C-alpha atoms as one frame of an Amber mdcrd trajectory, in Angstrom:
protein
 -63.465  24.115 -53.460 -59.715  24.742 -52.612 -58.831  25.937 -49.427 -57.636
  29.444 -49.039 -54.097  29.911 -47.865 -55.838  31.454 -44.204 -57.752  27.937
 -44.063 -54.548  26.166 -45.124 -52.686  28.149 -42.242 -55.816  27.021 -39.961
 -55.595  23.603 -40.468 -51.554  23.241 -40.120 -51.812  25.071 -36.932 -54.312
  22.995 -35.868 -52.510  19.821 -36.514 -49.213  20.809 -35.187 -51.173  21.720
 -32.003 -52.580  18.353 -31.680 -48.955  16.814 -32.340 -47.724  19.228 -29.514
 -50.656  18.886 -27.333 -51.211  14.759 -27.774 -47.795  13.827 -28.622 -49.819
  11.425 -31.110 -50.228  11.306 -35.045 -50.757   9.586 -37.832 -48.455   9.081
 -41.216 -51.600  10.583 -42.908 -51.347  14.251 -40.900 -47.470  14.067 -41.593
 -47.739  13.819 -45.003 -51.092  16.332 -44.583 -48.773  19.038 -43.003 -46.429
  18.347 -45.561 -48.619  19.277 -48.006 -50.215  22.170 -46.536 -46.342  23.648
 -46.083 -45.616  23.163 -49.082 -48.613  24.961 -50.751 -48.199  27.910 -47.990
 -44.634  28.351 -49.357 -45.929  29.351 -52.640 -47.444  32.439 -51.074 -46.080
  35.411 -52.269 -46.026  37.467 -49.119 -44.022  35.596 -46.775 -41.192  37.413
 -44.070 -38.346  34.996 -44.052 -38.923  33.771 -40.786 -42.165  31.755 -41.726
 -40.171  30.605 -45.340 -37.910  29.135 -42.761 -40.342  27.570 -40.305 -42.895
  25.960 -43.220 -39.375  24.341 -44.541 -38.668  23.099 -41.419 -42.064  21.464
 -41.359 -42.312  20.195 -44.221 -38.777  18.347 -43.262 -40.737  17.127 -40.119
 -43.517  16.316 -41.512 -42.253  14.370 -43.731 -39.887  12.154 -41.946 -42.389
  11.397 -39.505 -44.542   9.958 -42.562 -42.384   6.971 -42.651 -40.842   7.003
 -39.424 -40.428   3.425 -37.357 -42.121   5.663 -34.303 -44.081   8.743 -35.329
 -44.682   9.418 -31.254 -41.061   9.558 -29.859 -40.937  11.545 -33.720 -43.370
  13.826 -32.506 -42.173  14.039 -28.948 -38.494  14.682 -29.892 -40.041  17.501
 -31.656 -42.006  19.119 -29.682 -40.005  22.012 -28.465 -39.627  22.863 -32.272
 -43.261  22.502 -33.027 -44.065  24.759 -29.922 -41.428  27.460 -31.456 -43.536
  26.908 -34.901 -46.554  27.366 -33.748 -45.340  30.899 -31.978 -43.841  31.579
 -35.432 -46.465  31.354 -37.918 -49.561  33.079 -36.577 -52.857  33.577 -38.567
 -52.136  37.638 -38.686 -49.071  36.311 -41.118 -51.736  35.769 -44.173 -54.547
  38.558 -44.780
């Protein structure tokens, strides 16, 4: 059964939190998130503001999927990831 775009929205928050939290990942979450932005894009309802933040994601997402060091990736991110998880709350898909 596909996920629905709240448990899509669930499940990139709750990776980005363990990026942000752990400073850790693997290539397989990056390219995860990547997916799961992408798909959210395709949701109708979206303010401009989240557009913005799942394409920034998806950028970051998938970089670190092939980058040399996906923890100084994920730690040179973090301040973005913190603003991204402020951004796109669960309220933002009903």
């Amino acid at each position: 059964m596909p996920l629905d775009y709240t448990h899509q929205l669930t499940l990139l928050r709750d990776i980005l939190q363990d990026h942000h939290t752990d400073c850790k990942g693997t290539p397989q979450e990056c390219a995860q998130l990547e997916r799961l932005a992408n798909q959210l894009m395709q949701h109708g309802n979206l303010n401009n503001d989240v557009k913005d933040v799942l394409g920034l994601i998806n950028t970051y997402s998938h970089d670190g999927s092939t980058h040399e060091n996906l923890e100084q990736h994920i730690t040179n991110h973090k301040p973005h990831i913190e603003n991204w998880l402020n951004t796109i709350q669960p309220d933002q898909f009903s």
